[in-house]
XYZ file of C-alpha atoms in Angstrom:
256
model
C -7.188 -8.870 -2.077
C -9.280 -9.784 -5.113
C -7.472 -12.052 -7.548
C -7.023 -10.563 -11.005
C -7.326 -13.062 -13.863
C -4.908 -12.012 -16.587
C -5.790 -12.647 -20.216
C -3.402 -14.206 -22.697
C -1.827 -11.997 -25.370
C -4.101 -13.584 -27.992
C -7.113 -12.204 -26.095
C -5.779 -8.620 -26.237
C -6.039 -6.658 -29.473
C -5.760 -3.004 -30.456
C -8.614 -1.805 -32.660
C -8.950 1.215 -34.898
C -12.645 2.030 -34.560
C -14.526 5.176 -35.475
C -14.375 7.585 -32.556
C -10.881 6.776 -31.313
C -8.641 3.865 -30.423
C -10.136 0.860 -28.657
C -8.958 -2.532 -27.435
C -10.618 -5.912 -27.510
C -10.085 -7.312 -24.020
C -11.413 -10.858 -24.038
C -15.052 -10.512 -25.103
C -15.300 -6.790 -24.328
C -14.193 -3.636 -26.119
C -12.553 -0.948 -23.969
C -11.741 2.620 -25.016
C -8.083 3.591 -24.904
C -6.766 6.076 -22.363
C -6.168 8.577 -25.177
C -9.755 8.178 -26.406
C -11.028 8.928 -22.904
C -8.751 11.973 -22.704
C -10.146 13.248 -26.004
C -13.216 14.487 -24.086
C -11.001 17.262 -22.688
C -10.873 20.612 -24.440
C -7.336 21.501 -25.473
C -7.269 25.308 -25.924
C -3.612 25.379 -27.025
C -4.341 22.925 -29.846
C -7.443 24.882 -30.862
C -5.394 28.097 -31.114
C -2.697 26.250 -33.077
C -5.294 24.805 -35.482
C -6.713 28.273 -36.218
C -3.194 29.699 -36.651
C -2.303 26.866 -39.062
C -5.452 27.490 -41.119
C -4.779 31.239 -41.347
C -1.131 30.678 -42.320
C -2.170 28.270 -45.075
C -4.730 30.758 -46.410
C -2.083 33.491 -46.313
C 0.266 31.440 -48.502
C -2.466 30.668 -51.026
C -3.553 34.332 -51.157
C 0.063 35.262 -51.910
C -0.075 32.760 -54.785
C -3.231 34.461 -56.074
C -1.679 37.949 -55.790
C 1.505 36.769 -57.552
C -0.483 35.152 -60.351
C 0.478 31.557 -59.496
C -3.157 30.615 -58.886
C -6.171 31.950 -60.768
C -8.976 32.704 -58.330
C -12.248 31.179 -59.466
C -15.025 29.222 -57.756
C -13.291 25.874 -58.253
C -9.906 27.032 -56.923
C -11.506 28.950 -54.050
C -13.321 25.791 -52.934
C -10.086 23.791 -53.213
C -8.116 26.353 -51.172
C -10.747 26.506 -48.417
C -11.002 22.707 -48.245
C -7.222 22.307 -47.996
C -7.008 25.086 -45.393
C -9.593 23.303 -43.248
C -7.615 20.039 -43.499
C -4.103 21.465 -43.061
C -3.894 21.118 -39.269
C -5.118 17.502 -39.499
C -2.405 16.706 -42.061
C 0.258 18.120 -39.740
C -1.181 16.194 -36.757
C -1.213 12.944 -38.759
C 2.387 13.480 -39.833
C 3.439 14.113 -36.219
C 1.535 11.018 -35.057
C 3.225 8.944 -37.752
C 6.645 10.177 -36.606
C 5.780 9.335 -32.999
C 4.705 5.844 -34.033
C 7.928 5.326 -36.007
C 10.034 6.435 -33.029
C 8.207 3.992 -30.744
C 8.834 1.133 -33.186
C 12.530 1.973 -33.484
C 12.944 2.122 -29.694
C 11.302 -1.301 -29.495
C 13.847 -2.550 -32.044
C 16.694 -1.161 -29.944
C 15.667 -3.410 -27.059
C 14.752 -6.479 -29.127
C 17.091 -6.378 -32.112
C 20.615 -7.702 -32.384
C 21.490 -4.929 -34.850
C 24.267 -2.641 -33.753
C 23.273 0.914 -32.841
C 25.347 2.207 -35.771
C 23.532 -0.054 -38.253
C 20.195 0.972 -36.769
C 20.973 4.696 -37.051
C 22.074 4.215 -40.654
C 18.784 2.455 -41.425
C 16.344 5.040 -40.024
C 15.008 8.047 -41.901
C 16.154 11.591 -41.210
C 12.872 12.624 -39.532
C 13.297 10.010 -36.777
C 17.040 10.503 -36.353
C 16.941 13.402 -33.888
C 14.437 11.707 -31.566
C 16.302 8.395 -31.613
C 19.686 9.956 -30.869
C 17.993 11.827 -27.991
C 16.693 8.492 -26.689
C 20.151 6.926 -26.919
C 21.609 9.898 -25.019
C 19.027 9.390 -22.250
C 19.675 5.650 -22.170
C 23.429 6.152 -21.826
C 23.100 8.930 -19.216
C 21.457 6.787 -16.530
C 21.470 3.274 -15.128
C 18.483 1.807 -16.995
C 17.363 -1.817 -17.005
C 14.416 -2.669 -19.260
C 11.565 -4.623 -17.652
C 9.025 -4.467 -20.484
C 7.955 -2.405 -23.463
C 4.887 -1.930 -25.667
C 2.675 -3.822 -23.203
C -1.115 -3.737 -23.469
C -2.565 -2.902 -20.058
C -6.207 -2.701 -19.008
C -8.362 -2.022 -15.978
C -11.259 -4.474 -15.662
C -13.132 -2.407 -13.082
C -12.883 0.967 -14.850
C -13.019 -0.560 -18.349
C -10.241 1.170 -20.244
C -6.995 0.000 -21.816
C -3.790 1.297 -23.364
C -0.295 0.450 -24.486
C 2.404 1.086 -21.919
C 5.539 2.282 -23.719
C 8.240 1.194 -21.305
C 8.809 -0.264 -17.837
C 12.283 -0.104 -16.402
C 14.544 0.136 -13.416
C 15.808 3.729 -13.496
C 18.750 4.268 -11.158
C 17.446 1.324 -9.135
C 13.787 2.435 -8.913
C 10.859 1.032 -10.899
C 9.365 3.393 -13.479
C 6.542 3.429 -15.985
C 7.723 5.607 -18.875
C 5.881 7.230 -21.770
C 7.783 8.456 -24.841
C 6.686 11.717 -26.481
C 7.919 13.595 -29.564
C 5.805 16.717 -28.949
C 7.206 20.227 -28.501
C 6.426 20.188 -24.780
C 4.875 18.061 -22.036
C 1.164 18.796 -21.570
C -0.903 18.126 -18.397
C -3.099 15.460 -20.028
C 0.043 13.427 -20.728
C 0.456 12.864 -17.001
C -3.164 11.682 -16.768
C -2.447 9.214 -19.579
C 0.689 7.967 -17.845
C -1.081 7.612 -14.490
C -3.763 5.522 -16.211
C -1.089 3.124 -17.495
C 0.631 2.851 -14.129
C -2.555 2.009 -12.256
C -3.840 -0.341 -14.968
C -0.570 -2.267 -14.840
C -0.581 -2.399 -11.040
C -4.252 -3.462 -11.067
C -3.255 -6.361 -13.330
C -0.143 -7.169 -11.280
C -0.862 -6.554 -7.571
C 2.380 -8.373 -6.795
C 4.369 -5.752 -8.744
C 3.402 -2.257 -7.566
C 5.163 0.896 -6.388
C 6.085 2.253 -9.810
C 7.106 5.859 -10.249
C 6.271 7.605 -13.514
C 8.285 9.571 -16.044
C 7.782 11.140 -19.448
C 10.715 11.135 -21.830
C 10.255 13.848 -24.441
C 12.445 13.230 -27.472
C 12.869 16.439 -29.411
C 12.424 16.330 -33.186
C 14.713 19.307 -33.816
C 18.056 18.228 -32.367
C 17.398 19.683 -28.915
C 18.016 16.439 -27.039
C 15.716 14.912 -24.436
C 13.570 16.192 -21.586
C 13.061 13.791 -18.669
C 10.169 14.725 -16.370
C 9.094 12.887 -13.227
C 6.483 13.635 -10.569
C 6.085 12.798 -6.906
C 3.429 10.415 -5.618
C 1.021 13.183 -4.551
C 0.929 14.727 -8.026
C 0.491 11.335 -9.697
C -2.389 10.581 -7.326
C -4.099 13.844 -8.341
C -3.665 12.930 -12.016
C -5.103 9.468 -11.374
C -8.170 10.869 -9.596
C -8.745 13.274 -12.488
C -8.483 10.426 -14.992
C -11.012 8.351 -13.028
C -13.512 11.218 -13.249
C -12.987 11.305 -17.016
C -13.477 7.533 -17.321
C -16.810 7.794 -15.522
C -17.837 10.788 -17.636
C -16.877 8.977 -20.864
C -18.837 5.812 -20.086
C -21.914 7.646 -18.773
C -22.078 9.908 -21.838
C -21.904 6.762 -23.987
C -24.910 5.406 -22.080
C -26.759 8.661 -22.736
C -25.941 8.449 -26.452
C -27.879 5.199 -26.634
C -30.924 6.673 -24.910
C -31.388 10.036 -26.613
């Protein structure tokens, strides 16, 4: 078996570059798993974006009809610009909430604060997701093995941040936390990419199962989804095709 040389934490860095998230891995820059997955069309999100734009325009037209807004060239341009940006604003707000929830979960495992003090300190938007996480944590036998770990695959040249590794009822799991309304297929591809990147880095520590913990934002508790090895293998093969596609299109970009 080929020996994998692990880099020190100082050699791993998350970057916010134009065109998606990237990581500096030693002297190289790798795209994140989510950046690679962005090449996929997401019809449900496209439909939602159109619906959001139409709903925003409907509200502003009501304001015009009711005399709250005077319709002129300047206001029309402003309304159309805001309508075009509305779905991005909602996405950014959701992403910010997801990031906050991840940070709070990290605090739960690292902080000496009591759970009560922590709940009193968080904002109302995160509260539902965090209480859902605590319900999940107390419902099963869970032993943390690692969280918020940067993982990378030297051969396939991608990287990501693994949310959580744990022993779940005695079995090893790689877990991804989500605050979305449902679990989407590409989320399993993302999770498979983390599992295999971690196991590529640590050939002495393999055999992880995978699970997505969806933490509802609207007081509907948690959804815990797992998949068998065959399904995870299919997701991994699909992700590898996307990695190849991503890198080869990048090569084309430099030659066209």
